Amino acid sequence: MDDAALSLGLTRGMTVTHAQSLVPDLTVLDADPAKDADALVRLGHWCTIYSPLVTPDPPDGIFIDVAGSAHLFQGEGALIEDLLHRLRRADISAKAAIADTPGCAWGVSRYGSGGIVSPGRASEAIASLPVAALRLAQSVVSSLHEVGIERVAQLASKPRASLRLRFGADVLLRFDQALGSVTEALTSLVPPEVPQRELKFAEPIGDPEDLKRVISKLCELLCPELERRGVGARRLDLVFMRVDNLAQAVRIGLSRPYREPVHLSKLLAERLVLVDPGFGIESAALTASWIEALTERQTIGRHIAAEGSDVDVGQLVDTLAVRLGQDSVYRCAPVESGLPERAVKRVPALDPAHGAAWPKHLPRPARLFSPPEKIIAIAELPDRPPRQFTWRHQRLRVIRADGPERIHGEWWISDGETNLTRDYYRVETADGARYWLFRDAPAERGGSWYLHGVGEA
Amino acid sequence: MAPASPPTPIAELRRWLERVEGNGYATSEALPFAVTEIDQHLPGGGLARGHLHEVIEGGPAGEHAAVATLFAAGIAARIPGPVLWCLRGRDLFAPALARIGLHPDRVIYCETWKDRDVLPAMEEGLRCCGIAAVVGEVTRLSLTSSRRLQLCAGETGVTALLLRRWRTSDEKRFAGEPNAAATRWRVSPSPPAQGPSDHIDRQRWLVELLRVKGGEPHSWIVEACDAEGNLRLPATLADRSAATEESYRAAAG
């Protein structure tokens, strides 16, 4: 019953005619338990965003085991809030509780205040609840009521043997399950089928060449399945099962969805060095654990690729990323910042082109030192570029200089930069080499000299 | 009976031999420097694409290879398409490359800290059709690995540019070892022509062609890459006679 129905005075178990007399324009729909159950399972699949262990509890409940996943949502409280908020947006009125046991959470969410029951407090939380909070059949609840047992606390004070004799074993089982003294096994939903292919071998294999063949075979088996679904793999998990029952796993990530067997098997084969076949491998399974939609595309032949920007570098990027690490392949993009060391950020190599570049009128060196190297410089006048400087024990005479280009620290990023001012000079020495120097304070405040880069600045 | 005039199999074999021996330099597509003096000197009228080219820094701060970097970036900038840059360190500053026409959207960097990572990464890039150029920063390059790079480049037509990096004088010696590069360049800053002034204009480079297959070594003084990556002969030198230029070169070298 949602809040709107309650405010109209409707209750559960009311007859249709009674309800219609209260609300004249009430719309009555026939119950369809099968459809409800389907919808509950669908909702259960949606709930897997919170935890992989989700059990629908027909007719109207869902158990989510958040034991290992609440931290991903900044705690249990935030998780419940997030869950209820999302359900409300989908026009589903729901109650939720988190407790040590499924039984306790069931009772607290339906008959209690909901929210979080702290660990070890299950018995206190359910003590004041009506006995119906123990997931008992209606007939059992009414026979308990007949003898005056209304609350769970009353039940707890009664001798167990007589309870069992009079009301059946169910009462004690549910009571124990709610307190956690009897564990309750929940059958969680199996996630929607992921594309997977498996090979079993008559004889254990271990030769790297054999493993490579297995990889290409698995890729050839998996890719038609991906194609049938209209998806490509973003992540592949390859698990070799050894004869001694140890699993050897290889996981590769892809920058774009792919389903070309040759490319995928090449990437997997790169990681084969991590696999220790031991006494032999008896089965291998390849799973596309992360898939994304991939529409049909015409493949470009190896020797007829067109020149220009529409060249497919995805396979190259993937190969290098698998070999050198995901973070080692990247592109640079400009950041609007005056400080040269902050002007460049890394973006994934296959990000769409931004078109943005750094301002062209600001000269910058080809090689930038991080951190800047301290130099000893001699200037004729405080606010003039140096005439001579010593860098790495080398005395260099400045012939020509240009500057200063004044750069201020970014106080909105760091308090330490409030007073940061740098005067940059491009200098050319007698042999024509160019350096990029700066003084870390205006001339009147003194300041020391640094060399920040070399190359035409 | 007249002999068959086009002995096609023979011609084909000859082309194949040339390709295998890496002598097909003059027959491949060339990328002109748009500096007549340099282009006339190079067989094929420019830098052959689909070949391995080596650039060495001759300047005082040689270990940073800053001028060589700009020279190589200027070449890559003039070929359309994406560029793969295999890094040896963290000191490359992308805004400088953007200033000479190598837009950041075009460059894919890969962090290969060691020679043994750089060379396979370069090969991988050279096998990728449609890439403009692959730039690799290496310390040591054996004859075999340079041949491998050359073969990969020849197959796809991707230009391979090799930047020599070194930290110590011992490592610098590796740069002199023979390899299969089609051309070898040494680029160093050149002193400005006029006297001291407060204004800095485009830098002058001494570009030395140390070796080229099917050509003679030579050297030029040019002005550094402009916003499109093009070199230019300095105005003061452009109309001088060859003799004066020779003497200038002698003085600089």
XYZ file of C-alpha atoms in Angstrom:
710
model
C 0.000 0.000 0.000
C 1.509 3.326 -0.936
C 1.019 6.608 0.899
C -1.646 7.845 -1.507
C -3.786 4.749 -0.910
C -3.351 4.963 2.867
C -4.413 8.601 2.923
C -7.684 7.604 1.190
C -8.362 5.120 3.968
C -7.726 1.998 1.918
C -6.144 -0.976 3.653
C -4.813 -4.341 2.668
C -7.395 -7.108 2.566
C -10.308 -4.716 2.012
C -13.071 -5.918 -0.303
C -13.415 -4.204 -3.686
C -16.936 -2.987 -2.958
C -15.831 -1.459 0.341
C -12.960 0.295 -1.355
C -15.184 1.556 -4.153
C -17.623 2.988 -1.629
C -14.735 4.962 -0.092
C -13.217 6.066 -3.403
C -15.947 6.255 -6.059
C -13.596 6.629 -9.052
C -11.281 3.793 -8.019
C -9.748 1.838 -10.918
C -9.736 -1.863 -10.238
C -7.242 -4.152 -11.966
C -7.147 -7.930 -11.700
C -4.125 -9.304 -9.924
C -1.645 -11.084 -12.185
C 0.756 -12.966 -9.883
C 2.831 -14.342 -12.757
C 3.472 -10.877 -14.150
C 4.190 -9.541 -10.692
C 6.749 -12.274 -10.156
C 8.366 -11.444 -13.515
C 8.523 -7.786 -12.632
C 10.057 -8.638 -9.282
C 12.798 -10.650 -10.992
C 13.428 -7.759 -13.376
C 13.676 -5.397 -10.423
C 16.017 -7.912 -8.811
C 18.314 -7.760 -11.846
C 18.297 -4.007 -11.597
C 19.264 -4.308 -7.915
C 22.515 -6.024 -8.915
C 23.988 -2.522 -9.218
C 24.208 -2.655 -5.420
C 25.500 -6.164 -5.011
C 25.918 -9.254 -7.144
C 23.919 -11.298 -4.587
C 20.247 -10.491 -5.040
C 17.335 -12.796 -4.161
C 13.760 -11.947 -5.080
C 11.369 -12.764 -2.253
C 7.915 -13.132 -3.793
C 5.385 -11.659 -3.675
C 6.787 -8.233 -2.813
C 10.300 -8.349 -1.421
C 13.908 -8.442 -2.571
C 16.914 -9.440 -0.482
C 20.177 -7.724 -1.392
C 23.326 -8.972 0.299
C 25.292 -5.727 0.693
C 27.847 -7.145 3.116
C 30.750 -6.616 0.723
C 29.525 -3.740 -1.361
C 28.129 -1.068 0.968
C 31.482 0.721 1.061
C 31.136 1.456 -2.649
C 28.194 3.702 -1.809
C 29.817 5.467 1.146
C 28.179 3.275 3.755
C 24.932 1.503 4.381
C 22.922 4.611 5.169
C 23.831 6.237 1.888
C 23.126 2.987 0.057
C 19.571 2.779 1.436
C 18.966 6.417 0.657
C 20.220 5.973 -2.874
C 18.139 2.843 -3.384
C 14.909 4.405 -2.097
C 15.533 7.591 -4.063
C 15.982 5.692 -7.319
C 12.915 3.546 -6.668
C 10.828 6.640 -5.890
C 11.896 8.175 -9.158
C 10.654 5.016 -10.884
C 7.306 5.401 -9.052
C 7.894 2.396 -6.863
C 7.055 2.969 -3.212
C 9.376 0.845 -1.144
C 10.680 0.302 2.359
C 14.165 -0.883 3.116
C 16.139 -2.065 6.093
C 19.635 -3.397 6.586
C 20.182 -5.969 9.312
C 22.399 -8.879 10.227
C 19.950 -11.473 8.982
C 17.484 -11.566 6.087
C 14.682 -12.377 8.534
C 15.372 -9.387 10.737
C 15.629 -7.030 7.753
C 12.363 -8.448 6.414
C 10.527 -7.715 9.671
C 12.064 -4.309 10.333
C 11.383 -3.045 6.823
C 7.735 -4.179 6.850
C 6.649 -3.715 10.458
C 9.353 -1.540 11.958
C 10.813 1.831 11.143
C 13.128 0.575 8.428
C 16.670 1.879 8.249
C 19.734 0.228 9.682
C 19.799 -2.274 12.520
C 23.271 -2.107 14.044
C 25.217 -5.357 14.125
C 24.238 -7.604 17.039
C 21.065 -5.673 17.767
C 18.689 -7.956 15.867
C 16.879 -9.288 18.976
C 16.239 -5.767 20.312
C 15.063 -4.582 16.913
C 12.432 -7.263 16.494
C 11.359 -7.591 20.151
C 8.694 -4.916 19.908
C 7.470 -5.911 16.452
C 4.203 -7.828 15.923
C 4.600 -11.568 15.460
C 3.659 -11.194 11.800
C 7.116 -9.668 11.339
C 8.530 -13.203 11.587
C 7.347 -14.212 8.101
C 4.665 -16.540 9.494
C 1.588 -17.838 7.691
C -1.598 -15.903 8.389
C -3.147 -18.934 10.155
C -0.206 -19.209 12.576
C -0.328 -15.488 13.298
C -4.042 -15.619 14.149
C -3.640 -18.660 16.400
C -0.805 -16.826 18.220
C -3.119 -13.851 18.618
C -5.794 -16.159 20.086
C -3.554 -17.000 23.043
C -2.571 -13.369 23.469
C 0.884 -13.469 21.887
C 1.056 -10.253 19.888
C 4.715 -9.232 20.021
C 7.895 -11.101 19.268
C 9.191 -10.388 22.787
C 6.263 -12.382 24.240
C 7.151 -15.264 21.982
C 10.735 -15.230 23.170
C 9.707 -15.700 26.796
C 7.650 -18.844 26.094
C 9.136 -22.345 26.422
C 10.277 -23.556 22.991
C 8.960 -27.117 23.284
C 5.388 -26.048 23.882
C 5.549 -23.469 21.083
C 6.658 -26.166 18.677
C 3.893 -28.531 19.809
C 1.168 -25.961 19.563
C 2.081 -23.798 16.557
C 4.403 -26.000 14.502
C 8.139 -25.899 13.798
C 7.830 -22.862 11.545
C 7.520 -20.388 14.395
C 10.798 -21.393 16.001
C 12.611 -21.650 12.657
C 11.604 -18.162 11.599
C 12.406 -16.790 15.050
C 15.870 -18.349 14.988
C 16.479 -17.189 11.427
C 15.608 -13.626 12.378
C 18.100 -13.734 15.262
C 20.745 -15.428 13.183
C 21.055 -18.576 15.321
C 19.943 -20.540 12.261
C 21.527 -19.448 9.020
C 19.323 -19.018 6.032
C 20.569 -19.856 2.568
C 19.334 -17.545 -0.151
C 19.469 -18.520 -3.787
C 20.675 -15.448 -5.593
C 19.708 -14.468 -9.093
C 22.001 -15.635 -11.827
C 23.130 -12.558 -13.764
C 22.005 -12.379 -17.369
C 24.070 -14.681 -19.464
C 27.486 -13.342 -20.372
C 29.104 -14.465 -23.605
C 31.378 -17.327 -22.682
C 33.062 -20.207 -24.472
C 34.864 -23.120 -22.934
C 37.224 -25.769 -24.225
C 38.063 -29.002 -22.454
C 41.072 -31.066 -23.421
C 41.386 -34.818 -23.487
C 45.016 -34.551 -22.394
C 46.467 -31.756 -20.226
C 48.333 -29.201 -22.310
C 51.111 -26.855 -21.298
C 53.083 -25.881 -24.369
C 52.912 -22.104 -25.068
C 52.210 -22.817 -28.741
C 49.280 -25.018 -27.766
C 47.962 -22.350 -25.441
C 48.171 -19.816 -28.255
C 46.170 -22.127 -30.479
C 43.617 -22.547 -27.699
C 43.339 -18.778 -27.399
C 42.697 -18.268 -31.085
C 40.215 -21.141 -31.090
C 38.324 -19.619 -28.153
C 38.296 -16.196 -29.782
C 36.963 -17.713 -32.993
C 34.205 -19.361 -30.984
C 33.344 -16.305 -28.951
C 33.349 -13.659 -31.654
C 30.373 -15.043 -33.659
C 28.411 -15.007 -30.413
C 29.347 -11.351 -29.878
C 28.403 -10.592 -33.452
C 25.034 -12.323 -33.045
C 24.281 -10.082 -30.084
C 25.549 -6.973 -31.831
C 28.131 -6.284 -29.165
C 31.896 -6.101 -28.818
C 34.083 -6.991 -25.872
C 35.543 -4.280 -23.668
C 37.016 -6.759 -21.220
C 37.951 -10.387 -21.659
C 38.630 -12.904 -18.923
C 40.522 -16.015 -19.858
C 40.690 -18.707 -17.198
C 42.888 -21.779 -17.545
C 42.025 -24.630 -15.194
C 45.069 -26.678 -14.241
C 45.040 -30.386 -13.449
C 45.740 -29.553 -9.799
C 42.520 -27.507 -9.800
C 44.270 -24.139 -9.642
C 42.897 -21.441 -11.904
C 45.219 -19.234 -13.945
C 43.457 -16.112 -15.102
C 44.307 -13.496 -17.703
C 42.274 -10.337 -18.037
C 42.620 -7.767 -20.787
C 40.841 -4.457 -21.162
C 40.084 -2.891 -24.512
C 39.812 0.774 -25.263
C 36.904 0.197 -27.659
C 34.480 -2.694 -28.125
C 36.053 -5.290 -30.409
C 35.080 -8.626 -31.853
C 37.863 -9.380 -34.320
C 39.198 -12.797 -33.303
C 42.691 -12.086 -34.649
C 43.093 -8.883 -32.688
C 41.651 -10.322 -29.477
C 43.747 -13.464 -29.588
C 46.863 -11.376 -30.240
C 46.183 -9.294 -27.144
C 45.497 -12.367 -25.017
C 48.618 -14.071 -26.273
C 50.642 -11.037 -25.106
C 49.654 -11.852 -21.539
C 50.364 -15.547 -21.834
C 53.659 -15.089 -19.992
C 51.650 -14.656 -16.803
C 50.226 -18.149 -17.083
C 52.023 -20.955 -15.314
C 50.684 -24.195 -16.792
C 52.136 -26.309 -13.974
C 51.510 -29.994 -14.674
C 49.113 -29.155 -17.457
C 45.913 -27.360 -18.244
C 42.745 -29.314 -18.752
C 40.204 -26.661 -19.616
C 40.073 -23.049 -20.728
C 37.177 -20.607 -20.623
C 36.956 -17.212 -22.285
C 34.374 -14.767 -20.961
C 33.479 -11.347 -22.261
C 32.785 -9.907 -18.833
C 32.189 -6.399 -20.105
C 30.441 -5.912 -23.431
C 29.277 -2.850 -25.265
C 27.096 -2.364 -28.299
C 29.085 -2.489 -31.521
C 27.374 -1.817 -34.805
C 28.487 -3.411 -38.024
C 31.519 -1.793 -39.546
C 33.375 -2.348 -42.723
C 36.855 -3.506 -41.988
C 39.684 -1.645 -43.639
C 42.185 -3.735 -45.512
C 45.757 -3.706 -44.370
C 47.206 -2.113 -47.442
C 44.407 0.106 -48.606
C 43.941 2.194 -45.491
C 43.203 5.748 -46.415
C 45.513 8.462 -45.211
C 44.150 11.094 -42.918
C 42.623 11.402 -39.521
C 40.115 8.572 -39.842
C 42.812 5.934 -39.465
C 41.894 3.216 -37.008
C 44.559 3.287 -34.336
C 42.406 1.381 -31.833
C 44.157 -1.926 -32.354
C 47.568 -0.306 -32.051
C 46.558 1.468 -28.848
C 45.192 -1.764 -27.376
C 48.277 -3.749 -28.247
C 50.556 -1.173 -26.664
C 48.274 -0.761 -23.639
C 48.220 -4.482 -22.962
C 51.990 -4.670 -23.296
C 53.015 -1.515 -21.453
C 50.061 -0.855 -19.152
C 46.809 0.968 -19.631
C 48.173 4.297 -18.379
C 51.246 4.250 -20.571
C 49.427 5.002 -23.804
C 47.791 8.394 -23.922
C 47.339 11.665 -25.718
C 47.964 15.134 -24.390
C 45.342 17.817 -24.122
C 45.677 21.453 -23.153
C 44.699 22.731 -19.727
C 44.016 26.431 -19.375
C 46.711 27.191 -16.913
C 49.517 29.706 -16.901
C 51.928 27.392 -15.152
C 53.747 25.370 -17.805
C 53.973 22.218 -15.674
C 50.202 22.280 -15.347
C 49.357 23.093 -18.952
C 49.280 19.499 -20.162
C 46.912 16.766 -19.106
C 46.750 13.184 -20.227
C 43.632 11.935 -21.957
C 42.877 8.386 -23.123
C 44.455 7.770 -26.501
C 41.139 7.126 -28.233
C 39.186 10.072 -26.834
C 37.470 12.071 -29.539
C 39.640 14.901 -30.852
C 39.073 18.169 -29.030
C 40.621 20.421 -31.611
C 42.013 22.570 -28.815
C 45.692 23.380 -28.578
C 47.860 25.712 -26.578
C 48.033 29.392 -27.500
C 50.428 29.648 -30.427
C 51.949 32.988 -29.539
C 53.517 31.731 -26.297
C 56.933 30.221 -26.964
C 57.538 26.980 -25.102
C 60.611 24.703 -24.902
C 60.719 21.250 -26.459
C 61.985 19.667 -23.269
C 60.619 20.798 -19.935
C 62.447 19.956 -16.720
C 60.473 18.751 -13.763
C 61.326 20.113 -11.274
C 63.047 23.228 -12.689
C 66.799 23.171 -12.185
C 68.394 25.818 -10.036
C 71.019 27.909 -11.784
C 73.335 30.725 -10.813
C 72.670 33.697 -13.010
C 74.243 37.108 -13.249
C 72.170 39.990 -14.546
C 73.405 43.526 -15.205
C 70.342 45.097 -13.667
C 67.813 43.474 -11.344
C 64.983 43.510 -13.856
C 67.068 42.519 -16.884
C 67.598 39.044 -18.298
C 70.844 37.431 -17.123
C 74.076 38.034 -19.026
C 75.514 34.761 -17.928
C 74.404 31.673 -16.048
C 75.865 28.448 -14.733
C 73.939 25.276 -15.331
C 75.253 21.824 -14.479
C 78.760 23.228 -13.916
C 78.723 24.799 -17.329
C 79.081 28.537 -17.725
C 76.931 29.897 -20.528
C 77.088 33.432 -21.897
C 73.807 34.928 -23.021
C 73.904 36.740 -26.349
C 70.260 37.543 -26.802
C 67.255 37.377 -24.569
C 63.559 37.979 -24.729
C 61.162 38.587 -21.871
C 59.913 38.681 -19.288
C 56.722 36.705 -19.616
C 55.146 36.997 -16.204
C 53.219 34.008 -14.882
C 51.245 34.110 -11.663
C 50.504 31.231 -9.315
C 46.988 29.889 -9.196
C 45.756 30.695 -5.702
C 42.440 29.003 -6.405
C 44.260 25.688 -6.668
C 46.723 25.945 -3.827
C 47.218 28.428 -0.982
C 50.952 28.088 -1.427
C 50.759 29.737 -4.821
C 49.156 32.968 -3.646
C 52.388 34.899 -3.914
C 53.943 32.883 -6.697
C 55.180 35.010 -9.546
C 57.597 33.891 -12.205
C 59.325 35.988 -14.826
C 60.246 33.811 -17.786
C 63.017 34.721 -20.223
C 64.018 33.065 -23.468
C 67.745 33.304 -23.794
C 70.128 32.379 -26.568
C 73.724 31.579 -25.779
C 76.785 32.244 -27.907
C 76.534 28.891 -29.702
C 72.893 29.471 -30.642
C 71.323 27.104 -28.111
C 68.159 28.313 -26.472
C 67.086 28.020 -22.869
C 64.001 28.925 -20.928
C 64.829 30.543 -17.602
C 62.735 32.067 -14.879
C 63.193 34.036 -11.704
C 60.744 32.922 -9.037
C 59.977 36.427 -7.748
C 59.896 39.921 -9.254
C 63.254 41.642 -9.410
C 62.583 44.045 -6.520
C 61.880 41.119 -4.193
C 65.027 39.254 -5.145
C 64.309 35.699 -6.138
C 66.472 32.962 -7.522
C 66.932 31.734 -11.050
C 65.847 28.436 -12.492
C 66.208 26.716 -15.815
C 62.870 25.231 -16.807
C 63.421 23.974 -20.301
C 65.722 23.623 -23.275
C 65.125 23.814 -26.963
C 63.674 26.602 -29.005
C 61.456 28.450 -26.565
C 62.728 -14.845 -83.399
C 62.842 -11.482 -81.636
C 63.577 -11.567 -77.929
C 60.566 -10.836 -75.707
C 60.836 -7.145 -75.004
C 59.458 -6.767 -71.423
C 61.167 -9.287 -69.169
C 58.618 -8.625 -66.439
C 59.717 -11.347 -64.041
C 63.257 -9.958 -64.135
C 62.080 -6.427 -63.421
C 59.914 -7.696 -60.637
C 62.788 -9.662 -59.166
C 64.965 -6.590 -59.353
C 62.354 -4.539 -57.481
C 62.046 -7.274 -54.914
C 65.804 -7.387 -54.497
C 65.926 -3.644 -54.059
C 63.267 -3.838 -51.430
C 65.005 -6.629 -49.571
C 68.328 -4.850 -49.671
C 66.752 -1.616 -48.637
C 68.017 0.152 -51.727
C 64.582 1.201 -52.875
C 65.234 4.562 -51.371
C 64.979 6.573 -54.533
C 61.860 4.799 -55.772
C 59.682 5.405 -52.705
C 57.392 8.340 -52.192
C 59.276 11.387 -50.974
C 58.338 14.095 -48.540
C 59.910 17.326 -49.766
C 61.326 19.747 -47.223
C 60.086 22.629 -49.374
C 63.633 23.960 -49.250
C 64.911 23.636 -52.791
C 68.559 23.226 -51.797
C 67.846 20.284 -49.534
C 65.279 18.633 -51.796
C 67.580 18.822 -54.818
C 70.303 17.162 -52.866
C 68.210 14.246 -51.600
C 67.614 11.352 -54.009
C 63.932 11.311 -54.865
C 63.521 14.985 -54.100
C 62.832 14.704 -50.419
C 62.789 12.508 -47.385
C 61.669 9.023 -48.403
C 58.535 7.919 -46.662
C 58.316 4.373 -45.459
C 61.950 4.419 -44.386
C 63.929 4.698 -41.216
C 65.538 8.065 -40.557
C 67.848 8.851 -37.723
C 68.240 12.232 -36.049
C 71.101 13.047 -33.693
C 71.400 16.173 -31.612
C 74.639 18.011 -32.082
C 74.014 20.866 -29.674
C 75.615 21.482 -26.280
C 72.739 20.012 -24.251
C 72.852 16.881 -26.372
C 71.278 14.561 -23.849
C 68.021 16.479 -24.101
C 67.956 16.295 -27.880
C 65.711 19.343 -27.935
C 66.589 20.571 -31.419
C 66.568 17.055 -32.837
C 63.130 16.604 -31.286
C 61.815 19.700 -33.021
C 63.402 18.673 -36.318
C 61.763 15.230 -36.148
C 58.449 16.692 -34.983
C 58.528 19.109 -37.908
C 58.897 16.200 -40.338
C 56.069 14.268 -38.658
C 53.888 17.379 -38.669
C 54.095 17.634 -42.454
C 52.785 14.088 -43.023
C 49.005 13.848 -42.587
C 47.746 11.337 -40.053
C 48.297 10.279 -36.483
C 51.782 10.027 -34.996
C 53.021 7.505 -32.460
C 55.695 8.867 -30.128
C 57.608 6.343 -28.021
C 59.029 8.239 -25.063
C 62.211 7.654 -23.130
C 61.516 10.184 -20.374
C 58.957 12.591 -19.069
C 60.601 15.736 -20.373
C 58.892 16.112 -23.751
C 56.685 19.199 -23.664
C 53.709 18.859 -25.968
C 52.968 22.621 -26.362
C 56.300 23.023 -28.172
C 55.277 20.363 -30.693
C 51.889 22.007 -31.185
C 53.691 25.247 -32.049
C 55.382 23.646 -35.028
C 52.257 22.068 -36.437
C 51.968 18.791 -34.557
C 48.517 19.183 -33.051
C 48.004 17.317 -29.729
C 45.030 15.425 -31.171
C 47.368 13.779 -33.654
C 49.990 12.437 -31.285
C 49.661 9.221 -29.314
C 52.365 8.908 -26.701
C 53.499 5.649 -25.271
C 55.771 5.470 -22.277
C 58.522 3.071 -23.120
C 61.299 3.662 -20.706
C 63.808 1.173 -22.049
C 65.248 0.439 -25.458
C 63.888 -3.067 -25.263
C 60.366 -1.604 -25.004
C 60.856 1.217 -27.494
C 61.814 -0.945 -30.438
C 58.870 -3.421 -30.297
C 56.484 -0.512 -29.702
C 57.896 1.250 -32.770
C 57.535 -1.921 -34.820
C 53.930 -2.208 -33.703
C 53.315 1.366 -34.794
C 55.060 0.856 -38.128
C 52.808 -2.107 -38.867
C 49.729 0.080 -38.469
C 48.661 1.355 -41.880
C 47.710 4.971 -42.196
C 49.867 6.278 -39.384
C 51.922 9.246 -40.505
C 55.090 8.563 -38.590
C 56.490 6.748 -35.612
C 59.009 8.625 -33.507
C 61.151 6.628 -31.121
C 63.680 7.845 -28.589
C 66.433 5.262 -28.296
C 69.885 5.034 -26.821
C 71.215 1.935 -28.472
C 70.172 0.518 -31.790
C 71.699 -2.623 -33.166
C 72.034 -3.294 -36.866
C 69.461 -6.074 -36.603
C 66.824 -4.007 -34.865
C 67.309 -1.139 -37.278
C 66.808 -3.597 -40.164
C 63.635 -4.838 -38.533
C 62.331 -1.296 -38.217
C 63.268 -0.598 -41.813
C 61.425 -3.700 -43.022
C 58.301 -2.830 -41.052
C 58.377 0.726 -42.357
C 58.895 -0.439 -45.933
C 55.909 -2.733 -45.785
C 53.347 -0.152 -44.701
C 54.905 3.079 -45.897
C 54.949 4.558 -42.411
C 57.917 6.834 -41.808
C 60.119 5.892 -38.869
C 62.028 8.646 -37.106
C 64.654 7.727 -34.602
C 65.786 10.207 -31.966
C 69.011 9.301 -30.282
C 69.030 9.959 -26.544
C 71.884 9.500 -24.154
C 72.707 10.427 -20.601
C 76.418 9.721 -20.359
C 79.286 9.988 -22.793
C 79.426 6.184 -22.823
C 75.868 6.057 -24.058
C 76.626 8.786 -26.569
C 79.114 6.478 -28.225
C 76.267 4.111 -29.164
C 74.914 6.784 -31.487
C 77.925 6.250 -33.751
C 77.313 2.533 -34.311
C 76.291 1.520 -37.816
C 72.634 0.856 -38.538
C 70.293 0.423 -41.461
C 68.705 3.874 -41.379
C 68.147 5.383 -44.825
C 69.340 8.792 -43.729
C 71.188 10.100 -40.730
C 70.889 13.700 -39.705
C 72.684 15.757 -37.123
C 70.937 18.909 -36.069
C 72.494 21.523 -33.828
C 71.735 25.118 -32.966
C 73.671 27.576 -35.068
C 74.912 30.966 -33.792
C 72.794 33.891 -34.886
C 74.079 35.831 -37.858
C 73.903 39.397 -36.611
C 75.259 40.874 -33.430
C 73.614 40.932 -30.044
C 70.100 42.194 -29.914
C 67.241 42.062 -27.480
C 64.934 40.536 -29.982
C 64.853 36.794 -30.559
C 63.574 35.616 -33.897
C 63.517 32.138 -35.347
C 66.360 29.948 -34.264
C 68.950 28.861 -36.800
C 69.884 25.259 -37.111
C 72.872 23.615 -38.651
C 71.340 20.608 -40.387
C 73.922 18.050 -41.384
C 73.001 15.154 -43.580
C 75.638 12.700 -42.412
C 74.550 9.802 -44.552
C 72.002 9.087 -47.201
C 71.561 6.017 -49.344
C 72.367 6.890 -52.900
C 73.516 10.422 -52.121
C 76.298 12.544 -50.722
C 76.546 14.066 -47.255
C 75.870 17.764 -47.077
C 74.945 20.434 -44.605
C 72.774 23.494 -44.563
C 71.976 26.351 -42.268
C 68.241 26.742 -42.008
C 65.731 28.593 -39.918
C 63.808 26.471 -37.425
C 60.388 24.986 -38.143
C 57.519 27.430 -38.520
C 53.927 26.864 -37.404
C 53.477 24.237 -40.144
C 56.740 22.444 -39.508
C 58.455 23.923 -42.581
C 62.121 24.825 -42.615
C 63.369 27.871 -44.503
C 66.700 29.129 -45.693
C 67.649 32.304 -43.813
C 67.032 35.387 -45.925
C 70.624 36.531 -45.561
C 71.941 33.237 -46.851
C 69.399 32.504 -49.532
C 70.917 34.680 -52.255
C 74.554 34.141 -51.418
C 76.682 32.137 -53.734
C 77.405 28.532 -52.941
C 81.022 29.356 -52.092
C 80.110 31.706 -49.273
C 77.747 29.168 -47.902
C 80.476 26.568 -47.956
C 82.787 28.825 -46.017
C 80.020 29.589 -43.551
C 79.500 25.938 -43.082
C 83.168 25.355 -42.519
C 83.188 28.076 -39.904
C 80.197 26.608 -38.159
C 81.383 23.045 -38.267
